[in-house]
PDB file of C-alpha atoms in Angstrom:
ATOM      1  CA  MET P  12      26.712  12.544 -18.525  1.00  0.00           C
ATOM      2  CA  ASP P  13      28.849   9.422 -18.401  1.00  0.00           C
ATOM      3  CA  ILE P  14      27.714   5.811 -18.724  1.00  0.00           C
ATOM      4  CA  LYS P  15      27.687   5.220 -14.935  1.00  0.00           C
ATOM      5  CA  GLU P  16      25.356   8.164 -14.363  1.00  0.00           C
ATOM      6  CA  LEU P  17      23.112   6.977 -17.193  1.00  0.00           C
ATOM      7  CA  GLU P  18      23.012   3.446 -15.728  1.00  0.00           C
ATOM      8  CA  LYS P  19      22.080   4.873 -12.323  1.00  0.00           C
ATOM      9  CA  ARG P  20      19.236   6.896 -13.834  1.00  0.00           C
ATOM     10  CA  VAL P  21      17.896   3.933 -15.825  1.00  0.00           C
ATOM     11  CA  ARG P  22      18.039   1.718 -12.716  1.00  0.00           C
ATOM     12  CA  ALA P  23      16.081   4.348 -10.729  1.00  0.00           C
ATOM     13  CA  ILE P  24      13.398   4.514 -13.448  1.00  0.00           C
ATOM     14  CA  GLU P  25      13.126   0.718 -13.557  1.00  0.00           C
ATOM     15  CA  ASP P  26      12.925   0.563  -9.755  1.00  0.00           C
ATOM     16  CA  LEU P  27      10.245   3.244  -9.731  1.00  0.00           C
ATOM     17  CA  GLU P  28       8.111   1.202 -12.127  1.00  0.00           C
ATOM     18  CA  LYS P  29       8.644  -1.972 -10.079  1.00  0.00           C
ATOM     19  CA  ILE P  30       7.544  -0.141  -6.927  1.00  0.00           C
ATOM     20  CA  LYS P  31       4.389   1.122  -8.649  1.00  0.00           C
ATOM     21  CA  GLN P  32       3.601  -2.368  -9.926  1.00  0.00           C
ATOM     22  CA  MET P  33       4.183  -3.902  -6.480  1.00  0.00           C
ATOM     23  CA  HIS P  34       1.921  -1.356  -4.790  1.00  0.00           C
ATOM     24  CA  ARG P  35      -0.889  -1.931  -7.299  1.00  0.00           C
ATOM     25  CA  GLU P  36      -0.505  -5.716  -6.942  1.00  0.00           C
ATOM     26  CA  TYR P  37      -0.805  -5.361  -3.158  1.00  0.00           C
ATOM     27  CA  MET P  38      -4.056  -3.429  -3.594  1.00  0.00           C
ATOM     28  CA  SER P  39      -5.298  -6.122  -5.976  1.00  0.00           C
ATOM     29  CA  CYS P  40      -4.713  -8.706  -3.232  1.00  0.00           C
ATOM     30  CA  LEU P  41      -6.924  -6.680  -0.889  1.00  0.00           C
ATOM     31  CA  ASP P  42      -9.648  -6.437  -3.531  1.00  0.00           C
ATOM     32  CA  ASN P  43      -9.514 -10.180  -4.171  1.00  0.00           C
ATOM     33  CA  LEU P  44      -9.551 -11.086  -0.464  1.00  0.00           C
ATOM     34  CA  GLU P  45      -6.037 -12.560  -0.695  1.00  0.00           C
ATOM     35  CA  PHE P  46      -4.940 -11.260   2.699  1.00  0.00           C
ATOM     36  CA  LYS P  47      -2.232 -13.853   3.326  1.00  0.00           C
ATOM     37  CA  LYS P  48      -0.668 -13.086  -0.056  1.00  0.00           C
ATOM     38  CA  ALA P  49      -0.832  -9.354   0.759  1.00  0.00           C
ATOM     39  CA  LEU P  50       1.592  -9.969   3.630  1.00  0.00           C
ATOM     40  CA  ASP P  51       4.263 -11.056   1.125  1.00  0.00           C
ATOM     41  CA  PHE P  52       4.610  -7.417   0.078  1.00  0.00           C
ATOM     42  CA  PHE P  53       6.120  -6.427   3.452  1.00  0.00           C
ATOM     43  CA  THR P  54       9.594  -6.754   4.919  1.00  0.00           C
ATOM     44  CA  GLU P  55       9.774  -8.779   8.142  1.00  0.00           C
ATOM     45  CA  ASP P  56      10.508  -5.618  10.142  1.00  0.00           C
ATOM     46  CA  ALA P  57       7.909  -3.435   8.417  1.00  0.00           C
ATOM     47  CA  GLU P  58       5.854  -0.856  10.282  1.00  0.00           C
ATOM     48  CA  VAL P  59       2.141  -0.552   9.529  1.00  0.00           C
ATOM     49  CA  GLU P  60      -0.337   2.050  10.697  1.00  0.00           C
ATOM     50  CA  VAL P  61      -3.908   1.720   9.477  1.00  0.00           C
ATOM     51  CA  ARG P  62      -6.292   4.384  10.670  1.00  0.00           C
ATOM     52  CA  PHE P  63      -6.562   3.994  14.467  1.00  0.00           C
ATOM     53  CA  SER P  64      -4.437   0.842  14.870  1.00  0.00           C
ATOM     54  CA  GLY P  65      -1.349   2.686  16.090  1.00  0.00           C
ATOM     55  CA  VAL P  66       2.073   1.847  14.703  1.00  0.00           C
ATOM     56  CA  LEU P  67       2.571  -1.913  14.558  1.00  0.00           C
ATOM     57  CA  LYS P  68       6.195  -2.997  14.128  1.00  0.00           C
ATOM     58  CA  GLY P  69       7.141  -6.279  12.521  1.00  0.00           C
ATOM     59  CA  LYS P  70       5.045  -8.576  10.377  1.00  0.00           C
ATOM     60  CA  LYS P  71       3.953 -10.657  13.372  1.00  0.00           C
ATOM     61  CA  ALA P  72       2.518  -7.538  15.015  1.00  0.00           C
ATOM     62  CA  PHE P  73       0.218  -6.651  12.122  1.00  0.00           C
ATOM     63  CA  LEU P  74      -0.790 -10.167  11.092  1.00  0.00           C
ATOM     64  CA  GLN P  75      -3.990  -9.653  13.092  1.00  0.00           C
ATOM     65  CA  ILE P  76      -5.095  -6.773  10.850  1.00  0.00           C
ATOM     66  CA  TYR P  77      -4.822  -8.901   7.701  1.00  0.00           C
ATOM     67  CA  LEU P  78      -5.580 -12.433   8.868  1.00  0.00           C
ATOM     68  CA  GLY P  79      -7.863 -11.480  11.731  1.00  0.00           C
ATOM     69  CA  THR P  80      -9.790  -8.266  11.189  1.00  0.00           C
ATOM     70  CA  LEU P  81      -9.849  -8.068   7.368  1.00  0.00           C
ATOM     71  CA  ALA P  82     -10.102 -11.786   6.642  1.00  0.00           C
ATOM     72  CA  THR P  83     -12.958 -12.330   9.079  1.00  0.00           C
ATOM     73  CA  ARG P  84     -14.870  -9.152   8.235  1.00  0.00           C
ATOM     74  CA  ARG P  85     -14.569  -9.512   4.485  1.00  0.00           C
ATOM     75  CA  THR P  86     -15.549 -12.935   3.244  1.00  0.00           C
ATOM     76  CA  GLU P  87     -17.180 -11.683   0.054  1.00  0.00           C
ATOM     77  CA  ARG P  88     -16.349  -8.834  -2.280  1.00  0.00           C
ATOM     78  CA  TYR P  89     -18.336  -5.649  -1.846  1.00  0.00           C
ATOM     79  CA  ASP P  90     -15.642  -3.024  -2.157  1.00  0.00           C
ATOM     80  CA  GLY P  91     -12.747  -2.044  -4.337  1.00  0.00           C
ATOM     81  CA  HIS P  92      -9.614   0.044  -4.144  1.00  0.00           C
ATOM     82  CA  LEU P  93      -8.077   2.483  -6.567  1.00  0.00           C
ATOM     83  CA  VAL P  94      -4.630   3.978  -6.045  1.00  0.00           C
ATOM     84  CA  GLY P  95      -3.108   6.727  -8.109  1.00  0.00           C
ATOM     85  CA  GLN P  96      -1.017   9.840  -8.308  1.00  0.00           C
ATOM     86  CA  PRO P  97       2.103   8.233  -6.839  1.00  0.00           C
ATOM     87  CA  VAL P  98       4.898  10.556  -5.793  1.00  0.00           C
ATOM     88  CA  ILE P  99       7.951   8.363  -5.195  1.00  0.00           C
ATOM     89  CA  ALA P 100      11.641   9.124  -4.749  1.00  0.00           C
ATOM     90  CA  VAL P 101      14.073   6.243  -5.226  1.00  0.00           C
ATOM     91  CA  ASP P 102      17.454   6.315  -3.492  1.00  0.00           C
ATOM     92  CA  GLY P 103      19.409   3.147  -4.206  1.00  0.00           C
ATOM     93  CA  ASP P 104      17.707   0.224  -2.470  1.00  0.00           C
ATOM     94  CA  THR P 105      15.239   2.410  -0.561  1.00  0.00           C
ATOM     95  CA  ALA P 106      12.425   4.688  -1.621  1.00  0.00           C
ATOM     96  CA  ARG P 107       9.669   6.738  -0.065  1.00  0.00           C
ATOM     97  CA  GLY P 108       6.492   8.261  -1.350  1.00  0.00           C
ATOM     98  CA  HIS P 109       2.767   8.710  -1.106  1.00  0.00           C
ATOM     99  CA  TRP P 110      -0.331   7.695  -3.064  1.00  0.00           C
ATOM    100  CA  LEU P 111      -3.937   8.821  -3.258  1.00  0.00           C
ATOM    101  CA  VAL P 112      -6.261   5.946  -2.298  1.00  0.00           C
ATOM    102  CA  TYR P 113      -9.971   5.520  -3.003  1.00  0.00           C
ATOM    103  CA  MET P 114     -12.139   2.774  -1.552  1.00  0.00           C
ATOM    104  CA  PHE P 115     -15.608   2.193  -2.955  1.00  0.00           C
ATOM    105  CA  PHE P 116     -18.234   0.241  -1.018  1.00  0.00           C
ATOM    106  CA  SER P 117     -21.431  -1.171  -2.501  1.00  0.00           C
ATOM    107  CA  ARG P 118     -23.123  -2.398   0.632  1.00  0.00           C
ATOM    108  CA  PRO P 119     -25.671  -1.356   1.733  1.00  0.00           C
ATOM    109  CA  THR P 120     -25.417   1.700  -0.576  1.00  0.00           C
ATOM    110  CA  VAL P 121     -22.602   3.041  -2.697  1.00  0.00           C
ATOM    111  CA  GLU P 122     -20.161   4.981  -0.541  1.00  0.00           C
ATOM    112  CA  TRP P 123     -16.529   6.002  -0.876  1.00  0.00           C
ATOM    113  CA  VAL P 124     -13.529   6.897   1.218  1.00  0.00           C
ATOM    114  CA  GLN P 125     -10.519   8.888   0.081  1.00  0.00           C
ATOM    115  CA  GLY P 126      -7.219   8.334   1.819  1.00  0.00           C
ATOM    116  CA  ARG P 127      -3.495   8.529   1.544  1.00  0.00           C
ATOM    117  CA  HIS P 128      -0.779   5.912   1.710  1.00  0.00           C
ATOM    118  CA  ASP P 129       2.522   7.222   3.057  1.00  0.00           C
ATOM    119  CA  CYS P 130       5.124   4.589   2.310  1.00  0.00           C
ATOM    120  CA  GLU P 131       8.716   3.609   2.611  1.00  0.00           C
ATOM    121  CA  TYR P 132      10.031   0.810   0.433  1.00  0.00           C
ATOM    122  CA  ARG P 133      13.122  -1.386   0.547  1.00  0.00           C
ATOM    123  CA  LYS P 134      14.577  -3.712  -2.043  1.00  0.00           C
ATOM    124  CA  GLU P 135      15.367  -7.140  -0.591  1.00  0.00           C
ATOM    125  CA  ASN P 136      16.814  -9.909  -2.730  1.00  0.00           C
ATOM    126  CA  GLY P 137      15.899  -7.935  -5.845  1.00  0.00           C
ATOM    127  CA  GLU P 138      12.251  -7.455  -4.779  1.00  0.00           C
ATOM    128  CA  TRP P 139      10.676  -4.182  -3.657  1.00  0.00           C
ATOM    129  CA  LYS P 140       8.587  -4.401  -0.478  1.00  0.00           C
ATOM    130  CA  PHE P 141       6.944  -2.082   1.981  1.00  0.00           C
ATOM    131  CA  SER P 142       9.140  -1.286   4.953  1.00  0.00           C
ATOM    132  CA  GLN P 143       6.559   1.200   6.179  1.00  0.00           C
ATOM    133  CA  LEU P 144       2.911   1.738   5.230  1.00  0.00           C
ATOM    134  CA  LYS P 145       0.591   4.273   6.783  1.00  0.00           C
ATOM    135  CA  PHE P 146      -3.016   4.732   5.700  1.00  0.00           C
ATOM    136  CA  ALA P 147      -5.035   7.749   6.765  1.00  0.00           C
ATOM    137  CA  ARG P 148      -8.523   8.691   5.612  1.00  0.00           C
ATOM    138  CA  THR P 149      -8.739  12.220   4.264  1.00  0.00           C
ATOM    139  CA  LEU P 150     -12.318  12.503   2.950  1.00  0.00           C
ATOM    140  CA  ALA P 151     -15.463  10.385   2.625  1.00  0.00           C
ATOM    141  CA  SER P 152     -18.977  10.348   1.219  1.00  0.00           C
ATOM    142  CA  LYS P 153     -20.435  10.293   4.742  1.00  0.00           C
ATOM    143  CA  PRO P 154     -19.130  12.063   7.855  1.00  0.00           C
ATOM    144  CA  ASP P 155     -19.085   8.862   9.931  1.00  0.00           C
ATOM    145  CA  LEU P 156     -16.615   7.297   7.474  1.00  0.00           C
ATOM    146  CA  PHE P 157     -14.120  10.128   8.005  1.00  0.00           C
ATOM    147  CA  PRO P 158     -11.583  10.215   9.573  1.00  0.00           C
TER     148      PRO P 158
END
């Protein structure tokens, strides 16, 4: 292996870690009700699909989910998110992967939802962002929470 190949491999490992950190930081914004800040983790032309919302293209199209639906429904903390088991493949300035997602709710009783994030990422100006994010529920503590 020559130095160029080694540099490429190191860059991919560093990018992988930056993507993981970005994704976890995004989830932290949701937990802390920082919905406007959560939008900073998306490219302007990103596509988002959350449960039954359909595919929304462009940040302006999915602003309503974050600043409308989530921000008005969640004015106090009663849930939390946990993401794990990322499977991510980096290819230069793009990447794609999926994560296991758990949401825990404490109101009115403790309940949980398991889901999956299918993602595409793009590096813009040295920063990794979502260019595509799809969330689908895969299991839940109660049948009416799934799918």
